[in-house]
Amino acid sequence: MLHNRRLRLGRPSREELLLVLITFVWGTTFLIVHVAMDHSGPWFFVGLRFLVAGLISAVIFHRVLRGMRWRDVGAGAAIGAMIWLGYGLQTVGLQTITSSTSAFITALYVPLVPLLQWLVLRRRPSRTTLAGVTLAFVGLLLLADPGAVGVGFGAGEVATLVSTLPIAVEIILISLFAGKVDLGRVTVVQLLTASLLSLATMPVTGESVPAFSWVWVAAAVGLGAASCAIQLTMNWAQRSVSPTRATIIYSGEPVWGGIIGRLAGDRLPGIAIVGAVLIVAGALVSELRPRRVEPRPVEPDVARDDAAPRTPEPAVPA
């Protein structure tokens, strides 16, 4: 039997519209962090950023913290560890690459989500996922080294590329724990965990506390408030939004990051722009799912009063 197949994304819900909003906010953070790196080390900045976010969330959810369970602590710590590693490495990369380049490389976490679901949850990726991964990989080659069109990545590109793995794991963990833990408690634990791990990384990497500057203070406080809103919205929305649909929305993040970077003066070469387009296209293609539409059953003819045989109609060629 033949089936009609079409690709469908569906009508956005309230939760999905809020994810679109935070994706825009998320996209603007690349430039802010890039500027802050002229005045602060990456791990101190990330630690302060999520410390502010954690304290804000603790004030918001102070009533539910009394009922903290080990399940909430475990889930929050696991998600927080991924935030620490993902955002930390991304911030390290922003020391040497532009905000636009960082935004587009970070988009590679989108096709990573279904691949990780395959490895962890044994959900085999579709052909569109594999096609999306291929597009994103080619786009990465063009974006990261547009001059040689090769694989000679610099330290900033490598750090940003590695950061996409924990970011993808974070999304899967949020969906895995959604509905099983308390939203407020997990949000507080994950943000404070990310902060403590980042600050603890400073002596390991030899990073010292930077000289006072209103630039990193304002950036850390502002992004801390934004991070609190982003993580809270993600935890809330992904209770009803699947990882697949969430990552489709998140794929708009590098677009906003590239637009903001462009307005700030980033000038990517033409071949790099092609690579950026391929990465975003790969992110979108990897999350498209074909939907089967079953043909309508043919209703039986109403019985006639007369038993006279009917003349068969001529067949129409297919």
PDB file of C-alpha atoms in Angstrom:
ATOM      1  CA  MET A   1       0.000   0.000   0.000  1.00  0.00           C
ATOM      2  CA  LEU A   2       1.316   3.427  -0.919  1.00  0.00           C
ATOM      3  CA  HIS A   3       1.589   6.175   1.687  1.00  0.00           C
ATOM      4  CA  ASN A   4       1.718   9.897   1.289  1.00  0.00           C
ATOM      5  CA  ARG A   5       4.683  11.368   3.260  1.00  0.00           C
ATOM      6  CA  ARG A   6       5.160  14.985   4.229  1.00  0.00           C
ATOM      7  CA  LEU A   7       7.354  16.897   6.648  1.00  0.00           C
ATOM      8  CA  ARG A   8       5.554  18.672   9.436  1.00  0.00           C
ATOM      9  CA  LEU A   9       6.669  20.889  12.307  1.00  0.00           C
ATOM     10  CA  GLY A  10       3.248  21.757  13.700  1.00  0.00           C
ATOM     11  CA  ARG A  11       1.733  24.828  15.342  1.00  0.00           C
ATOM     12  CA  PRO A  12       3.821  26.307  18.184  1.00  0.00           C
ATOM     13  CA  SER A  13       2.486  26.075  21.730  1.00  0.00           C
ATOM     14  CA  ARG A  14       2.873  28.645  24.499  1.00  0.00           C
ATOM     15  CA  GLU A  15       5.890  26.763  25.832  1.00  0.00           C
ATOM     16  CA  GLU A  16       7.513  26.727  22.403  1.00  0.00           C
ATOM     17  CA  LEU A  17       6.945  30.459  21.912  1.00  0.00           C
ATOM     18  CA  LEU A  18       8.705  31.132  25.225  1.00  0.00           C
ATOM     19  CA  LEU A  19      11.601  28.952  24.076  1.00  0.00           C
ATOM     20  CA  VAL A  20      11.822  31.113  20.947  1.00  0.00           C
ATOM     21  CA  LEU A  21      12.058  34.201  23.157  1.00  0.00           C
ATOM     22  CA  ILE A  22      14.841  32.819  25.342  1.00  0.00           C
ATOM     23  CA  THR A  23      16.648  31.637  22.210  1.00  0.00           C
ATOM     24  CA  PHE A  24      16.819  35.263  21.092  1.00  0.00           C
ATOM     25  CA  VAL A  25      18.155  36.287  24.508  1.00  0.00           C
ATOM     26  CA  TRP A  26      20.593  33.380  24.362  1.00  0.00           C
ATOM     27  CA  GLY A  27      21.863  34.510  20.972  1.00  0.00           C
ATOM     28  CA  THR A  28      22.699  37.988  22.264  1.00  0.00           C
ATOM     29  CA  THR A  29      24.933  36.630  25.043  1.00  0.00           C
ATOM     30  CA  PHE A  30      27.786  35.652  22.699  1.00  0.00           C
ATOM     31  CA  LEU A  31      28.800  39.246  22.021  1.00  0.00           C
ATOM     32  CA  ILE A  32      28.468  40.249  25.685  1.00  0.00           C
ATOM     33  CA  VAL A  33      30.729  37.405  26.810  1.00  0.00           C
ATOM     34  CA  HIS A  34      33.208  38.161  24.030  1.00  0.00           C
ATOM     35  CA  VAL A  35      33.528  41.762  25.249  1.00  0.00           C
ATOM     36  CA  ALA A  36      33.773  40.665  28.896  1.00  0.00           C
ATOM     37  CA  MET A  37      36.729  38.395  28.056  1.00  0.00           C
ATOM     38  CA  ASP A  38      38.856  41.527  27.577  1.00  0.00           C
ATOM     39  CA  HIS A  39      38.450  42.206  31.308  1.00  0.00           C
ATOM     40  CA  SER A  40      38.085  38.790  32.960  1.00  0.00           C
ATOM     41  CA  GLY A  41      39.200  35.180  32.765  1.00  0.00           C
ATOM     42  CA  PRO A  42      36.653  32.659  31.433  1.00  0.00           C
ATOM     43  CA  TRP A  43      36.184  30.440  34.509  1.00  0.00           C
ATOM     44  CA  PHE A  44      35.860  33.335  36.954  1.00  0.00           C
ATOM     45  CA  PHE A  45      33.311  34.991  34.693  1.00  0.00           C
ATOM     46  CA  VAL A  46      31.253  31.816  34.250  1.00  0.00           C
ATOM     47  CA  GLY A  47      31.419  31.149  37.986  1.00  0.00           C
ATOM     48  CA  LEU A  48      30.213  34.642  38.854  1.00  0.00           C
ATOM     49  CA  ARG A  49      27.566  34.571  36.147  1.00  0.00           C
ATOM     50  CA  PHE A  50      25.945  31.402  37.451  1.00  0.00           C
ATOM     51  CA  LEU A  51      26.439  32.400  41.079  1.00  0.00           C
ATOM     52  CA  VAL A  52      24.263  35.451  40.409  1.00  0.00           C
ATOM     53  CA  ALA A  53      21.768  33.254  38.534  1.00  0.00           C
ATOM     54  CA  GLY A  54      21.719  30.719  41.383  1.00  0.00           C
ATOM     55  CA  LEU A  55      21.164  33.341  44.071  1.00  0.00           C
ATOM     56  CA  ILE A  56      18.320  34.923  42.099  1.00  0.00           C
ATOM     57  CA  SER A  57      16.661  31.539  41.636  1.00  0.00           C
ATOM     58  CA  ALA A  58      17.166  30.723  45.335  1.00  0.00           C
ATOM     59  CA  VAL A  59      15.256  33.888  46.267  1.00  0.00           C
ATOM     60  CA  ILE A  60      12.482  33.010  43.821  1.00  0.00           C
ATOM     61  CA  PHE A  61      12.151  29.397  45.013  1.00  0.00           C
ATOM     62  CA  HIS A  62      13.139  29.775  48.681  1.00  0.00           C
ATOM     63  CA  ARG A  63       9.876  28.221  49.889  1.00  0.00           C
ATOM     64  CA  VAL A  64      10.303  24.926  48.044  1.00  0.00           C
ATOM     65  CA  LEU A  65      13.976  24.519  48.984  1.00  0.00           C
ATOM     66  CA  ARG A  66      12.968  23.206  52.423  1.00  0.00           C
ATOM     67  CA  GLY A  67      11.621  20.057  50.822  1.00  0.00           C
ATOM     68  CA  MET A  68      14.815  19.316  48.894  1.00  0.00           C
ATOM     69  CA  ARG A  69      15.175  15.624  48.018  1.00  0.00           C
ATOM     70  CA  TRP A  70      18.238  13.658  46.938  1.00  0.00           C
ATOM     71  CA  ARG A  71      16.532  13.151  43.587  1.00  0.00           C
ATOM     72  CA  ASP A  72      16.411  16.925  43.080  1.00  0.00           C
ATOM     73  CA  VAL A  73      20.050  17.276  44.130  1.00  0.00           C
ATOM     74  CA  GLY A  74      21.207  14.518  41.794  1.00  0.00           C
ATOM     75  CA  ALA A  75      19.307  15.850  38.799  1.00  0.00           C
ATOM     76  CA  GLY A  76      20.407  19.430  39.438  1.00  0.00           C
ATOM     77  CA  ALA A  77      24.049  18.408  39.924  1.00  0.00           C
ATOM     78  CA  ALA A  78      24.075  16.392  36.688  1.00  0.00           C
ATOM     79  CA  ILE A  79      22.563  19.237  34.652  1.00  0.00           C
ATOM     80  CA  GLY A  80      24.796  21.771  36.407  1.00  0.00           C
ATOM     81  CA  ALA A  81      27.921  19.801  35.530  1.00  0.00           C
ATOM     82  CA  MET A  82      26.959  19.939  31.871  1.00  0.00           C
ATOM     83  CA  ILE A  83      26.296  23.696  32.112  1.00  0.00           C
ATOM     84  CA  TRP A  84      29.725  24.180  33.736  1.00  0.00           C
ATOM     85  CA  LEU A  85      31.568  22.279  31.045  1.00  0.00           C
ATOM     86  CA  GLY A  86      29.525  23.545  28.108  1.00  0.00           C
ATOM     87  CA  TYR A  87      29.423  27.239  28.986  1.00  0.00           C
ATOM     88  CA  GLY A  88      32.940  27.176  30.412  1.00  0.00           C
ATOM     89  CA  LEU A  89      34.543  25.820  27.244  1.00  0.00           C
ATOM     90  CA  GLN A  90      32.382  28.095  25.107  1.00  0.00           C
ATOM     91  CA  THR A  91      33.629  31.091  27.113  1.00  0.00           C
ATOM     92  CA  VAL A  92      37.226  29.897  26.782  1.00  0.00           C
ATOM     93  CA  GLY A  93      36.731  29.847  23.023  1.00  0.00           C
ATOM     94  CA  LEU A  94      35.329  33.369  23.000  1.00  0.00           C
ATOM     95  CA  GLN A  95      38.726  34.642  24.121  1.00  0.00           C
ATOM     96  CA  THR A  96      40.137  34.077  20.640  1.00  0.00           C
ATOM     97  CA  ILE A  97      37.236  33.785  18.163  1.00  0.00           C
ATOM     98  CA  THR A  98      34.451  36.186  17.223  1.00  0.00           C
ATOM     99  CA  SER A  99      30.989  35.987  18.727  1.00  0.00           C
ATOM    100  CA  SER A 100      29.483  35.090  15.337  1.00  0.00           C
ATOM    101  CA  THR A 101      31.877  32.180  14.803  1.00  0.00           C
ATOM    102  CA  SER A 102      31.211  30.919  18.334  1.00  0.00           C
ATOM    103  CA  ALA A 103      27.453  31.104  17.809  1.00  0.00           C
ATOM    104  CA  PHE A 104      27.504  29.069  14.614  1.00  0.00           C
ATOM    105  CA  ILE A 105      29.921  26.419  15.908  1.00  0.00           C
ATOM    106  CA  THR A 106      27.772  26.057  19.036  1.00  0.00           C
ATOM    107  CA  ALA A 107      24.820  25.209  16.774  1.00  0.00           C
ATOM    108  CA  LEU A 108      26.425  21.816  16.189  1.00  0.00           C
ATOM    109  CA  TYR A 109      24.883  20.629  19.461  1.00  0.00           C
ATOM    110  CA  VAL A 110      21.537  20.454  17.671  1.00  0.00           C
ATOM    111  CA  PRO A 111      22.328  17.451  15.420  1.00  0.00           C
ATOM    112  CA  LEU A 112      24.244  15.939  18.352  1.00  0.00           C
ATOM    113  CA  VAL A 113      21.037  15.563  20.395  1.00  0.00           C
ATOM    114  CA  PRO A 114      19.451  12.802  18.233  1.00  0.00           C
ATOM    115  CA  LEU A 115      22.829  11.080  17.866  1.00  0.00           C
ATOM    116  CA  LEU A 116      23.247  10.967  21.633  1.00  0.00           C
ATOM    117  CA  GLN A 117      19.675   9.724  21.978  1.00  0.00           C
ATOM    118  CA  TRP A 118      20.709   6.897  19.650  1.00  0.00           C
ATOM    119  CA  LEU A 119      23.722   5.997  21.796  1.00  0.00           C
ATOM    120  CA  VAL A 120      22.025   6.386  25.182  1.00  0.00           C
ATOM    121  CA  LEU A 121      18.345   5.647  24.553  1.00  0.00           C
ATOM    122  CA  ARG A 122      18.833   3.361  21.532  1.00  0.00           C
ATOM    123  CA  ARG A 123      16.641   5.549  19.333  1.00  0.00           C
ATOM    124  CA  ARG A 124      18.048   5.128  15.843  1.00  0.00           C
ATOM    125  CA  PRO A 125      18.446   8.428  13.956  1.00  0.00           C
ATOM    126  CA  SER A 126      16.484   8.934  10.763  1.00  0.00           C
ATOM    127  CA  ARG A 127      17.935   9.643   7.350  1.00  0.00           C
ATOM    128  CA  THR A 128      17.172  13.319   7.790  1.00  0.00           C
ATOM    129  CA  THR A 129      19.234  13.317  10.976  1.00  0.00           C
ATOM    130  CA  LEU A 130      22.227  11.804   9.192  1.00  0.00           C
ATOM    131  CA  ALA A 131      21.803  14.279   6.343  1.00  0.00           C
ATOM    132  CA  GLY A 132      21.677  17.130   8.841  1.00  0.00           C
ATOM    133  CA  VAL A 133      24.834  15.951  10.591  1.00  0.00           C
ATOM    134  CA  THR A 134      26.635  15.797   7.246  1.00  0.00           C
ATOM    135  CA  LEU A 135      25.551  19.323   6.312  1.00  0.00           C
ATOM    136  CA  ALA A 136      26.597  20.651   9.714  1.00  0.00           C
ATOM    137  CA  PHE A 137      30.017  18.981   9.514  1.00  0.00           C
ATOM    138  CA  VAL A 138      30.733  20.427   6.066  1.00  0.00           C
ATOM    139  CA  GLY A 139      29.569  23.803   7.305  1.00  0.00           C
ATOM    140  CA  LEU A 140      31.944  23.553  10.264  1.00  0.00           C
ATOM    141  CA  LEU A 141      34.913  22.957   7.968  1.00  0.00           C
ATOM    142  CA  LEU A 142      34.066  26.052   5.944  1.00  0.00           C
ATOM    143  CA  LEU A 143      33.326  28.227   8.964  1.00  0.00           C
ATOM    144  CA  ALA A 144      36.272  27.318  11.176  1.00  0.00           C
ATOM    145  CA  ASP A 145      38.990  27.596   8.520  1.00  0.00           C
ATOM    146  CA  PRO A 146      37.624  29.509   5.524  1.00  0.00           C
ATOM    147  CA  GLY A 147      41.064  30.351   4.167  1.00  0.00           C
ATOM    148  CA  ALA A 148      42.339  26.822   3.725  1.00  0.00           C
ATOM    149  CA  VAL A 149      38.977  25.045   3.743  1.00  0.00           C
ATOM    150  CA  GLY A 150      40.599  22.381   5.882  1.00  0.00           C
ATOM    151  CA  VAL A 151      40.629  21.053   9.392  1.00  0.00           C
ATOM    152  CA  GLY A 152      43.280  23.259  10.966  1.00  0.00           C
ATOM    153  CA  PHE A 153      41.136  24.482  13.860  1.00  0.00           C
ATOM    154  CA  GLY A 154      42.561  26.947  16.352  1.00  0.00           C
ATOM    155  CA  ALA A 155      42.298  26.581  20.132  1.00  0.00           C
ATOM    156  CA  GLY A 156      39.147  28.725  20.258  1.00  0.00           C
ATOM    157  CA  GLU A 157      37.351  26.676  17.628  1.00  0.00           C
ATOM    158  CA  VAL A 158      38.353  23.405  19.299  1.00  0.00           C
ATOM    159  CA  ALA A 159      37.148  24.542  22.754  1.00  0.00           C
ATOM    160  CA  THR A 160      33.838  25.719  21.289  1.00  0.00           C
ATOM    161  CA  LEU A 161      33.420  22.519  19.305  1.00  0.00           C
ATOM    162  CA  VAL A 162      33.986  20.352  22.402  1.00  0.00           C
ATOM    163  CA  SER A 163      31.495  22.497  24.347  1.00  0.00           C
ATOM    164  CA  THR A 164      28.668  21.372  22.069  1.00  0.00           C
ATOM    165  CA  LEU A 165      28.728  17.857  23.549  1.00  0.00           C
ATOM    166  CA  PRO A 166      27.851  18.798  27.167  1.00  0.00           C
ATOM    167  CA  ILE A 167      25.318  21.344  25.879  1.00  0.00           C
ATOM    168  CA  ALA A 168      23.569  18.549  23.953  1.00  0.00           C
ATOM    169  CA  VAL A 169      23.700  16.285  27.015  1.00  0.00           C
ATOM    170  CA  GLU A 170      22.167  19.086  29.092  1.00  0.00           C
ATOM    171  CA  ILE A 171      19.102  19.197  26.850  1.00  0.00           C
ATOM    172  CA  ILE A 172      18.653  15.431  27.043  1.00  0.00           C
ATOM    173  CA  LEU A 173      19.023  15.442  30.843  1.00  0.00           C
ATOM    174  CA  ILE A 174      16.460  18.238  31.230  1.00  0.00           C
ATOM    175  CA  SER A 175      13.923  16.221  29.257  1.00  0.00           C
ATOM    176  CA  LEU A 176      14.878  13.011  31.080  1.00  0.00           C
ATOM    177  CA  PHE A 177      14.239  14.536  34.528  1.00  0.00           C
ATOM    178  CA  ALA A 178      11.251  16.666  33.492  1.00  0.00           C
ATOM    179  CA  GLY A 179       8.163  15.833  35.542  1.00  0.00           C
ATOM    180  CA  LYS A 180      10.175  13.642  37.947  1.00  0.00           C
ATOM    181  CA  VAL A 181      11.755  16.393  40.051  1.00  0.00           C
ATOM    182  CA  ASP A 182      10.783  19.779  41.461  1.00  0.00           C
ATOM    183  CA  LEU A 183      11.384  22.563  38.945  1.00  0.00           C
ATOM    184  CA  GLY A 184      12.474  25.220  41.449  1.00  0.00           C
ATOM    185  CA  ARG A 185      14.838  23.007  43.431  1.00  0.00           C
ATOM    186  CA  VAL A 186      16.553  21.620  40.351  1.00  0.00           C
ATOM    187  CA  THR A 187      16.996  25.093  38.864  1.00  0.00           C
ATOM    188  CA  VAL A 188      18.720  26.362  42.010  1.00  0.00           C
ATOM    189  CA  VAL A 189      20.966  23.301  42.341  1.00  0.00           C
ATOM    190  CA  GLN A 190      22.043  23.246  38.698  1.00  0.00           C
ATOM    191  CA  LEU A 191      22.951  26.945  38.615  1.00  0.00           C
ATOM    192  CA  LEU A 192      24.908  26.848  41.885  1.00  0.00           C
ATOM    193  CA  THR A 193      26.625  23.628  40.802  1.00  0.00           C
ATOM    194  CA  ALA A 194      27.759  25.257  37.572  1.00  0.00           C
ATOM    195  CA  SER A 195      29.059  28.236  39.549  1.00  0.00           C
ATOM    196  CA  LEU A 196      30.987  26.212  42.139  1.00  0.00           C
ATOM    197  CA  LEU A 197      32.571  23.946  39.520  1.00  0.00           C
ATOM    198  CA  SER A 198      33.637  26.960  37.447  1.00  0.00           C
ATOM    199  CA  LEU A 199      35.239  28.724  40.415  1.00  0.00           C
ATOM    200  CA  ALA A 200      36.933  25.461  41.414  1.00  0.00           C
ATOM    201  CA  THR A 201      38.413  25.224  37.911  1.00  0.00           C
ATOM    202  CA  MET A 202      40.308  28.515  38.333  1.00  0.00           C
ATOM    203  CA  PRO A 203      43.252  27.153  40.386  1.00  0.00           C
ATOM    204  CA  VAL A 204      43.467  24.108  38.111  1.00  0.00           C
ATOM    205  CA  THR A 205      43.919  26.311  35.024  1.00  0.00           C
ATOM    206  CA  GLY A 206      46.042  28.898  36.850  1.00  0.00           C
ATOM    207  CA  GLU A 207      43.442  31.623  36.441  1.00  0.00           C
ATOM    208  CA  SER A 208      43.401  34.438  39.000  1.00  0.00           C
ATOM    209  CA  VAL A 209      40.681  36.854  40.083  1.00  0.00           C
ATOM    210  CA  PRO A 210      40.691  39.765  37.595  1.00  0.00           C
ATOM    211  CA  ALA A 211      41.146  43.413  38.477  1.00  0.00           C
ATOM    212  CA  PHE A 212      37.855  45.150  39.196  1.00  0.00           C
ATOM    213  CA  SER A 213      36.019  46.383  36.138  1.00  0.00           C
ATOM    214  CA  TRP A 214      32.448  47.532  35.719  1.00  0.00           C
ATOM    215  CA  VAL A 215      32.442  45.716  32.381  1.00  0.00           C
ATOM    216  CA  TRP A 216      32.699  42.202  33.798  1.00  0.00           C
ATOM    217  CA  VAL A 217      30.552  43.115  36.803  1.00  0.00           C
ATOM    218  CA  ALA A 218      27.698  44.423  34.638  1.00  0.00           C
ATOM    219  CA  ALA A 219      28.062  41.572  32.141  1.00  0.00           C
ATOM    220  CA  ALA A 220      28.113  38.875  34.838  1.00  0.00           C
ATOM    221  CA  VAL A 221      25.122  40.300  36.711  1.00  0.00           C
ATOM    222  CA  GLY A 222      23.118  40.861  33.529  1.00  0.00           C
ATOM    223  CA  LEU A 223      23.907  37.443  32.099  1.00  0.00           C
ATOM    224  CA  GLY A 224      23.297  35.891  35.509  1.00  0.00           C
ATOM    225  CA  ALA A 225      19.739  37.189  35.483  1.00  0.00           C
ATOM    226  CA  ALA A 226      19.358  36.070  31.865  1.00  0.00           C
ATOM    227  CA  SER A 227      20.776  32.613  32.665  1.00  0.00           C
ATOM    228  CA  CYS A 228      18.286  32.216  35.503  1.00  0.00           C
ATOM    229  CA  ALA A 229      15.404  33.049  33.158  1.00  0.00           C
ATOM    230  CA  ILE A 230      16.787  30.801  30.410  1.00  0.00           C
ATOM    231  CA  GLN A 231      17.325  27.738  32.607  1.00  0.00           C
ATOM    232  CA  LEU A 232      13.996  28.192  34.386  1.00  0.00           C
ATOM    233  CA  THR A 233      12.138  28.462  31.085  1.00  0.00           C
ATOM    234  CA  MET A 234      13.948  25.438  29.616  1.00  0.00           C
ATOM    235  CA  ASN A 235      13.175  23.300  32.670  1.00  0.00           C
ATOM    236  CA  TRP A 236       9.519  24.371  32.617  1.00  0.00           C
ATOM    237  CA  ALA A 237       8.892  24.225  28.871  1.00  0.00           C
ATOM    238  CA  GLN A 238      10.620  20.890  28.249  1.00  0.00           C
ATOM    239  CA  ARG A 239       8.149  19.164  30.513  1.00  0.00           C
ATOM    240  CA  SER A 240       5.800  19.251  27.525  1.00  0.00           C
ATOM    241  CA  VAL A 241       8.171  20.029  24.622  1.00  0.00           C
ATOM    242  CA  SER A 242      10.190  17.081  23.340  1.00  0.00           C
ATOM    243  CA  PRO A 243      13.985  17.300  22.907  1.00  0.00           C
ATOM    244  CA  THR A 244      13.444  17.163  19.141  1.00  0.00           C
ATOM    245  CA  ARG A 245      11.128  20.148  18.977  1.00  0.00           C
ATOM    246  CA  ALA A 246      13.178  22.026  21.574  1.00  0.00           C
ATOM    247  CA  THR A 247      16.350  21.672  19.532  1.00  0.00           C
ATOM    248  CA  ILE A 248      14.573  22.885  16.402  1.00  0.00           C
ATOM    249  CA  ILE A 249      13.794  26.085  18.297  1.00  0.00           C
ATOM    250  CA  TYR A 250      17.287  26.326  19.772  1.00  0.00           C
ATOM    251  CA  SER A 251      18.773  26.171  16.276  1.00  0.00           C
ATOM    252  CA  GLY A 252      17.735  29.820  15.908  1.00  0.00           C
ATOM    253  CA  GLU A 253      20.307  30.789  18.552  1.00  0.00           C
ATOM    254  CA  PRO A 254      23.292  31.086  16.167  1.00  0.00           C
ATOM    255  CA  VAL A 255      21.198  33.118  13.746  1.00  0.00           C
ATOM    256  CA  TRP A 256      20.518  35.715  16.434  1.00  0.00           C
ATOM    257  CA  GLY A 257      24.139  35.511  17.557  1.00  0.00           C
ATOM    258  CA  GLY A 258      25.342  36.076  14.001  1.00  0.00           C
ATOM    259  CA  ILE A 259      22.998  39.023  13.489  1.00  0.00           C
ATOM    260  CA  ILE A 260      24.114  40.697  16.733  1.00  0.00           C
ATOM    261  CA  GLY A 261      27.757  40.015  15.890  1.00  0.00           C
ATOM    262  CA  ARG A 262      27.295  41.478  12.433  1.00  0.00           C
ATOM    263  CA  LEU A 263      25.780  44.644  13.873  1.00  0.00           C
ATOM    264  CA  ALA A 264      28.769  44.873  16.229  1.00  0.00           C
ATOM    265  CA  GLY A 265      31.239  44.692  13.366  1.00  0.00           C
ATOM    266  CA  ASP A 266      31.973  40.991  12.810  1.00  0.00           C
ATOM    267  CA  ARG A 267      32.779  40.384   9.160  1.00  0.00           C
ATOM    268  CA  LEU A 268      32.820  36.733   8.170  1.00  0.00           C
ATOM    269  CA  PRO A 269      34.317  35.856   4.752  1.00  0.00           C
ATOM    270  CA  GLY A 270      31.896  34.669   2.096  1.00  0.00           C
ATOM    271  CA  ILE A 271      32.960  31.028   2.389  1.00  0.00           C
ATOM    272  CA  ALA A 272      32.475  31.195   6.160  1.00  0.00           C
ATOM    273  CA  ILE A 273      28.952  32.554   5.692  1.00  0.00           C
ATOM    274  CA  VAL A 274      28.225  29.556   3.458  1.00  0.00           C
ATOM    275  CA  GLY A 275      29.498  27.311   6.242  1.00  0.00           C
ATOM    276  CA  ALA A 276      27.301  29.078   8.799  1.00  0.00           C
ATOM    277  CA  VAL A 277      24.251  28.596   6.574  1.00  0.00           C
ATOM    278  CA  LEU A 278      25.065  24.890   6.183  1.00  0.00           C
ATOM    279  CA  ILE A 279      25.356  24.468   9.963  1.00  0.00           C
ATOM    280  CA  VAL A 280      21.955  26.040  10.593  1.00  0.00           C
ATOM    281  CA  ALA A 281      20.450  24.063   7.696  1.00  0.00           C
ATOM    282  CA  GLY A 282      21.946  20.879   9.106  1.00  0.00           C
ATOM    283  CA  ALA A 283      20.488  21.668  12.517  1.00  0.00           C
ATOM    284  CA  LEU A 284      17.021  22.120  11.045  1.00  0.00           C
ATOM    285  CA  VAL A 285      17.178  19.146   8.665  1.00  0.00           C
ATOM    286  CA  SER A 286      18.373  16.826  11.429  1.00  0.00           C
ATOM    287  CA  GLU A 287      15.223  17.506  13.425  1.00  0.00           C
ATOM    288  CA  LEU A 288      12.655  17.152  10.653  1.00  0.00           C
ATOM    289  CA  ARG A 289      10.538  14.038  10.940  1.00  0.00           C
ATOM    290  CA  PRO A 290       8.485  12.558   8.090  1.00  0.00           C
ATOM    291  CA  ARG A 291       4.884  12.011   8.969  1.00  0.00           C
ATOM    292  CA  ARG A 292       2.875   9.282   7.313  1.00  0.00           C
ATOM    293  CA  VAL A 293      -0.584  10.143   6.172  1.00  0.00           C
ATOM    294  CA  GLU A 294      -2.794   7.132   5.701  1.00  0.00           C
ATOM    295  CA  PRO A 295      -5.162   7.245   2.720  1.00  0.00           C
ATOM    296  CA  ARG A 296      -8.844   7.479   3.512  1.00  0.00           C
ATOM    297  CA  PRO A 297     -10.666   4.154   3.359  1.00  0.00           C
ATOM    298  CA  VAL A 298     -13.032   3.817   0.443  1.00  0.00           C
ATOM    299  CA  GLU A 299     -16.601   3.709   1.676  1.00  0.00           C
ATOM    300  CA  PRO A 300     -18.563   0.694   0.408  1.00  0.00           C
ATOM    301  CA  ASP A 301     -21.237   1.320  -2.203  1.00  0.00           C
ATOM    302  CA  VAL A 302     -24.759   1.472  -0.935  1.00  0.00           C
ATOM    303  CA  ALA A 303     -26.629  -1.668  -1.974  1.00  0.00           C
ATOM    304  CA  ARG A 304     -28.913  -1.100  -4.912  1.00  0.00           C
ATOM    305  CA  ASP A 305     -32.464  -2.320  -5.120  1.00  0.00           C
ATOM    306  CA  ASP A 306     -31.824  -3.876  -8.474  1.00  0.00           C
ATOM    307  CA  ALA A 307     -29.388  -6.729  -8.814  1.00  0.00           C
ATOM    308  CA  ALA A 308     -28.311  -5.748 -12.331  1.00  0.00           C
ATOM    309  CA  PRO A 309     -24.555  -5.990 -12.788  1.00  0.00           C
ATOM    310  CA  ARG A 310     -22.682  -2.697 -13.226  1.00  0.00           C
ATOM    311  CA  THR A 311     -20.491  -1.943 -16.159  1.00  0.00           C
ATOM    312  CA  PRO A 312     -16.906  -1.696 -14.952  1.00  0.00           C
ATOM    313  CA  GLU A 313     -15.272   1.709 -15.380  1.00  0.00           C
ATOM    314  CA  PRO A 314     -12.122   1.955 -17.441  1.00  0.00           C
ATOM    315  CA  ALA A 315      -8.913   1.862 -15.389  1.00  0.00           C
ATOM    316  CA  VAL A 316      -6.997   5.122 -15.082  1.00  0.00           C
ATOM    317  CA  PRO A 317      -3.268   4.682 -15.648  1.00  0.00           C
ATOM    318  CA  ALA A 318      -1.164   5.509 -12.618  1.00  0.00           C
TER     319      ALA A 318
END
